């Protein structure tokens, strides 16, 4: 019998977590069960011999909100497949500021993670996931985004989840976008003053 795909295994794991901890799909009630889900994902990875890394916002330099999630990895014929697994992500959409930011900037990403409880761990999805906590100003302000993304990079690159060049390219692209947005904002402000 062929071994099931990584995505199929993650889908089953999320279904078990949602059922076992009575976790609804947002806008249904999403309890604060991130510790429990992450612990179950670690057990899952040990039993099934998969890759595992923990996402712990506090360790990455994001003091608020407290949150843990998991990254699970699987071997496939095309190379490793990694998934961000976070069935409790919907809890943050109770905050209007966070929800508004994510709907405006990362609507498709948010919709997928809320519905499925997991997304593929690509650089675009990593940025969308962390940008909500770093840039929405919903839970904390004045965080050092450079240090946070350095830590995220260390986590993902040292584990072999994301290639170092891919991570660096994505971060440079992000810096250019921020500079461009900042330039547009200052130009708009100057026009208003006239």
mmCIF file of C-alpha atoms in Angstrom:
data_model
loop_
_atom_site.group_PDB
_atom_site.id
_atom_site.type_symbol
_atom_site.label_atom_id
_atom_site.label_comp_id
_atom_site.label_asym_id
_atom_site.label_seq_id
_atom_site.Cartn_x
_atom_site.Cartn_y
_atom_site.Cartn_z
ATOM 1 C CA UNK A 1 0.000 0.000 0.000
ATOM 2 C CA UNK A 2 1.321 3.455 -0.864
ATOM 3 C CA UNK A 3 2.152 5.751 1.985
ATOM 4 C CA UNK A 4 -0.325 8.629 2.323
ATOM 5 C CA UNK A 5 0.770 12.091 1.298
ATOM 6 C CA UNK A 6 1.959 14.637 3.830
ATOM 7 C CA UNK A 7 -1.040 16.852 3.169
ATOM 8 C CA UNK A 8 -3.447 13.972 3.683
ATOM 9 C CA UNK A 9 -1.766 13.152 7.020
ATOM 10 C CA UNK A 10 -1.890 16.805 8.127
ATOM 11 C CA UNK A 11 -5.560 17.043 7.152
ATOM 12 C CA UNK A 12 -6.339 13.991 9.328
ATOM 13 C CA UNK A 13 -4.261 15.382 12.208
ATOM 14 C CA UNK A 14 -6.095 18.724 12.128
ATOM 15 C CA UNK A 15 -9.459 16.921 12.037
ATOM 16 C CA UNK A 16 -8.436 14.878 15.104
ATOM 17 C CA UNK A 17 -7.285 18.017 16.946
ATOM 18 C CA UNK A 18 -10.488 19.882 16.154
ATOM 19 C CA UNK A 19 -12.630 16.956 17.227
ATOM 20 C CA UNK A 20 -10.612 16.075 20.335
ATOM 21 C CA UNK A 21 -10.366 19.637 21.662
ATOM 22 C CA UNK A 22 -13.713 20.864 20.315
ATOM 23 C CA UNK A 23 -12.070 23.513 18.125
ATOM 24 C CA UNK A 24 -14.471 25.224 15.764
ATOM 25 C CA UNK A 25 -13.670 26.708 12.386
ATOM 26 C CA UNK A 26 -13.786 30.505 12.624
ATOM 27 C CA UNK A 27 -16.276 32.233 12.927
ATOM 28 C CA UNK A 28 -17.288 29.368 15.222
ATOM 29 C CA UNK A 29 -15.759 29.354 18.695
ATOM 30 C CA UNK A 30 -12.012 28.686 18.710
ATOM 31 C CA UNK A 31 -10.745 27.897 22.217
ATOM 32 C CA UNK A 32 -7.270 28.831 23.423
ATOM 33 C CA UNK A 33 -5.736 25.391 22.962
ATOM 34 C CA UNK A 34 -2.482 26.186 21.163
ATOM 35 C CA UNK A 35 -0.289 24.457 23.773
ATOM 36 C CA UNK A 36 -2.339 21.289 23.573
ATOM 37 C CA UNK A 37 -2.384 21.253 19.752
ATOM 38 C CA UNK A 38 1.348 21.865 19.502
ATOM 39 C CA UNK A 39 2.050 19.099 22.048
ATOM 40 C CA UNK A 40 -0.143 16.689 20.073
ATOM 41 C CA UNK A 41 1.694 17.636 16.874
ATOM 42 C CA UNK A 42 5.029 16.867 18.530
ATOM 43 C CA UNK A 43 3.704 13.427 19.579
ATOM 44 C CA UNK A 44 2.360 12.913 16.060
ATOM 45 C CA UNK A 45 5.774 13.684 14.580
ATOM 46 C CA UNK A 46 7.566 11.270 16.931
ATOM 47 C CA UNK A 47 5.131 8.414 16.303
ATOM 48 C CA UNK A 48 5.080 8.966 12.534
ATOM 49 C CA UNK A 49 8.770 9.911 12.181
ATOM 50 C CA UNK A 50 8.051 13.253 10.524
ATOM 51 C CA UNK A 51 9.833 16.560 10.773
ATOM 52 C CA UNK A 52 8.699 18.953 13.489
ATOM 53 C CA UNK A 53 9.503 22.495 14.540
ATOM 54 C CA UNK A 54 7.681 24.631 17.047
ATOM 55 C CA UNK A 55 6.498 28.149 16.328
ATOM 56 C CA UNK A 56 6.613 30.002 19.642
ATOM 57 C CA UNK A 57 5.875 33.696 19.143
ATOM 58 C CA UNK A 58 7.542 34.745 22.393
ATOM 59 C CA UNK A 59 10.814 32.989 21.503
ATOM 60 C CA UNK A 60 10.756 34.701 18.117
ATOM 61 C CA UNK A 61 10.500 38.144 19.764
ATOM 62 C CA UNK A 62 6.734 38.718 19.627
ATOM 63 C CA UNK A 63 5.697 39.222 23.268
ATOM 64 C CA UNK A 64 1.935 39.416 22.653
ATOM 65 C CA UNK A 65 -0.156 37.396 22.054
ATOM 66 C CA UNK A 66 1.142 34.198 23.584
ATOM 67 C CA UNK A 67 0.849 31.556 20.890
ATOM 68 C CA UNK A 68 2.348 28.274 19.762
ATOM 69 C CA UNK A 69 1.856 26.425 16.497
ATOM 70 C CA UNK A 70 3.708 23.690 14.640
ATOM 71 C CA UNK A 71 5.539 23.044 11.414
ATOM 72 C CA UNK A 72 5.304 19.424 10.280
ATOM 73 C CA UNK A 73 7.489 17.956 7.532
ATOM 74 C CA UNK A 74 7.104 14.890 5.339
ATOM 75 C CA UNK A 75 9.256 13.130 2.762
ATOM 76 C CA UNK A 76 7.704 12.976 -0.679
ATOM 77 C CA UNK A 77 8.896 11.831 -4.120
ATOM 78 C CA UNK A 78 9.471 15.526 -4.970
ATOM 79 C CA UNK A 79 11.428 16.285 -1.792
ATOM 80 C CA UNK A 80 10.352 17.471 1.665
ATOM 81 C CA UNK A 81 6.863 18.931 2.176
ATOM 82 C CA UNK A 82 6.397 21.259 5.135
ATOM 83 C CA UNK A 83 3.137 22.579 6.599
ATOM 84 C CA UNK A 84 2.306 25.272 9.145
ATOM 85 C CA UNK A 85 -0.296 23.616 11.375
ATOM 86 C CA UNK A 86 -2.424 25.975 13.466
ATOM 87 C CA UNK A 87 -6.057 24.931 14.026
ATOM 88 C CA UNK A 88 -6.442 27.630 16.719
ATOM 89 C CA UNK A 89 -5.484 30.523 14.406
ATOM 90 C CA UNK A 90 -9.118 31.679 14.283
ATOM 91 C CA UNK A 91 -8.881 33.015 17.845
ATOM 92 C CA UNK A 92 -6.976 36.051 16.546
ATOM 93 C CA UNK A 93 -9.790 37.018 14.192
ATOM 94 C CA UNK A 94 -11.864 37.973 17.216
ATOM 95 C CA UNK A 95 -9.628 41.068 17.307
ATOM 96 C CA UNK A 96 -10.985 43.596 14.808
ATOM 97 C CA UNK A 97 -7.589 45.174 14.076
ATOM 98 C CA UNK A 98 -5.920 41.826 13.349
ATOM 99 C CA UNK A 99 -8.853 40.616 11.266
ATOM 100 C CA UNK A 100 -8.944 43.842 9.244
ATOM 101 C CA UNK A 101 -5.210 43.746 8.553
ATOM 102 C CA UNK A 102 -5.242 40.105 7.465
ATOM 103 C CA UNK A 103 -8.360 40.499 5.307
ATOM 104 C CA UNK A 104 -6.831 43.509 3.568
ATOM 105 C CA UNK A 105 -3.291 42.185 3.092
ATOM 106 C CA UNK A 106 -3.561 38.392 3.128
ATOM 107 C CA UNK A 107 -7.154 37.436 2.436
ATOM 108 C CA UNK A 108 -6.488 34.187 0.546
ATOM 109 C CA UNK A 109 -3.876 33.005 3.053
ATOM 110 C CA UNK A 110 -6.172 33.756 6.002
ATOM 111 C CA UNK A 111 -9.153 32.062 4.430
ATOM 112 C CA UNK A 112 -7.137 28.911 3.715
ATOM 113 C CA UNK A 113 -5.544 28.670 7.178
ATOM 114 C CA UNK A 114 -8.828 29.379 8.954
ATOM 115 C CA UNK A 115 -10.718 26.761 6.944
ATOM 116 C CA UNK A 116 -8.086 24.009 6.768
ATOM 117 C CA UNK A 117 -6.153 24.612 9.999
ATOM 118 C CA UNK A 118 -2.910 24.293 8.023
ATOM 119 C CA UNK A 119 -1.110 25.757 4.997
ATOM 120 C CA UNK A 120 1.978 24.737 3.051
ATOM 121 C CA UNK A 121 5.103 26.251 4.565
ATOM 122 C CA UNK A 122 6.191 28.448 1.672
ATOM 123 C CA UNK A 123 7.995 31.756 2.030
ATOM 124 C CA UNK A 124 4.844 33.663 1.006
ATOM 125 C CA UNK A 125 2.816 31.853 3.670
ATOM 126 C CA UNK A 126 5.523 32.357 6.300
ATOM 127 C CA UNK A 127 5.478 36.098 5.626
ATOM 128 C CA UNK A 128 1.690 36.242 5.719
ATOM 129 C CA UNK A 129 1.583 34.286 8.986
ATOM 130 C CA UNK A 130 4.147 36.397 10.825
ATOM 131 C CA UNK A 131 3.257 39.761 9.254
ATOM 132 C CA UNK A 132 -0.119 39.588 10.975
ATOM 133 C CA UNK A 133 1.523 39.442 14.374
ATOM 134 C CA UNK A 134 4.352 41.850 13.531
ATOM 135 C CA UNK A 135 2.615 44.561 11.494
ATOM 136 C CA UNK A 136 -1.106 44.544 12.356
ATOM 137 C CA UNK A 137 -0.554 46.464 15.647
ATOM 138 C CA UNK A 138 -3.357 44.378 17.101
ATOM 139 C CA UNK A 139 -1.502 42.896 20.047
ATOM 140 C CA UNK A 140 1.844 44.627 20.388
ATOM 141 C CA UNK A 141 3.538 47.672 18.962
ATOM 142 C CA UNK A 142 7.148 48.689 18.597
ATOM 143 C CA UNK A 143 8.538 45.234 17.962
ATOM 144 C CA UNK A 144 11.818 44.925 16.125
ATOM 145 C CA UNK A 145 10.703 43.299 12.872
ATOM 146 C CA UNK A 146 14.308 42.786 11.715
ATOM 147 C CA UNK A 147 15.206 40.777 14.818
ATOM 148 C CA UNK A 148 11.965 38.806 14.611
ATOM 149 C CA UNK A 149 12.535 37.867 10.992
ATOM 150 C CA UNK A 150 16.185 37.023 11.736
ATOM 151 C CA UNK A 151 14.918 34.537 14.336
ATOM 152 C CA UNK A 152 12.257 33.198 11.966
ATOM 153 C CA UNK A 153 14.980 32.761 9.348
ATOM 154 C CA UNK A 154 17.231 30.961 11.827
ATOM 155 C CA UNK A 155 14.376 28.588 12.713
ATOM 156 C CA UNK A 156 13.406 27.819 9.122
ATOM 157 C CA UNK A 157 16.860 27.733 7.531
ATOM 158 C CA UNK A 158 18.616 25.735 10.273
ATOM 159 C CA UNK A 159 15.856 23.105 10.067
ATOM 160 C CA UNK A 160 16.085 22.880 6.290
ATOM 161 C CA UNK A 161 12.483 24.014 5.900
ATOM 162 C CA UNK A 162 13.321 27.014 3.713
ATOM 163 C CA UNK A 163 16.479 27.498 1.694
ATOM 164 C CA UNK A 164 18.671 30.374 2.931
ATOM 165 C CA UNK A 165 18.779 32.085 -0.479
ATOM 166 C CA UNK A 166 14.981 31.888 -0.795
ATOM 167 C CA UNK A 167 14.577 33.392 2.666
ATOM 168 C CA UNK A 168 17.086 36.191 2.007
ATOM 169 C CA UNK A 169 15.525 37.035 -1.358
ATOM 170 C CA UNK A 170 12.074 37.211 0.197
ATOM 171 C CA UNK A 171 13.285 39.469 3.000
ATOM 172 C CA UNK A 172 15.038 41.823 0.554
ATOM 173 C CA UNK A 173 11.839 41.969 -1.476
ATOM 174 C CA UNK A 174 9.949 42.811 1.724
ATOM 175 C CA UNK A 175 12.380 45.633 2.566
ATOM 176 C CA UNK A 176 11.960 47.101 -0.921
ATOM 177 C CA UNK A 177 8.165 46.961 -0.571
ATOM 178 C CA UNK A 178 8.344 48.717 2.792
ATOM 179 C CA UNK A 179 10.599 51.429 1.364
ATOM 180 C CA UNK A 180 8.233 51.902 -1.581
ATOM 181 C CA UNK A 181 5.176 52.109 0.697
ATOM 182 C CA UNK A 182 6.986 54.544 2.966
ATOM 183 C CA UNK A 183 7.909 56.686 -0.034
ATOM 184 C CA UNK A 184 4.283 56.735 -1.252
ATOM 185 C CA UNK A 185 3.054 57.677 2.217
ATOM 186 C CA UNK A 186 5.506 60.564 2.557
ATOM 187 C CA UNK A 187 4.662 61.831 -0.964
ATOM 188 C CA UNK A 188 0.933 61.713 -0.147
ATOM 189 C CA UNK A 189 1.537 63.559 3.131
ATOM 190 C CA UNK A 190 3.507 66.305 1.353
ATOM 191 C CA UNK A 191 0.694 66.774 -1.183
ATOM 192 C CA UNK A 192 -1.890 67.118 1.577
ATOM 193 C CA UNK A 193 0.161 69.826 3.306
ATOM 194 C CA UNK A 194 0.255 72.009 0.179
#
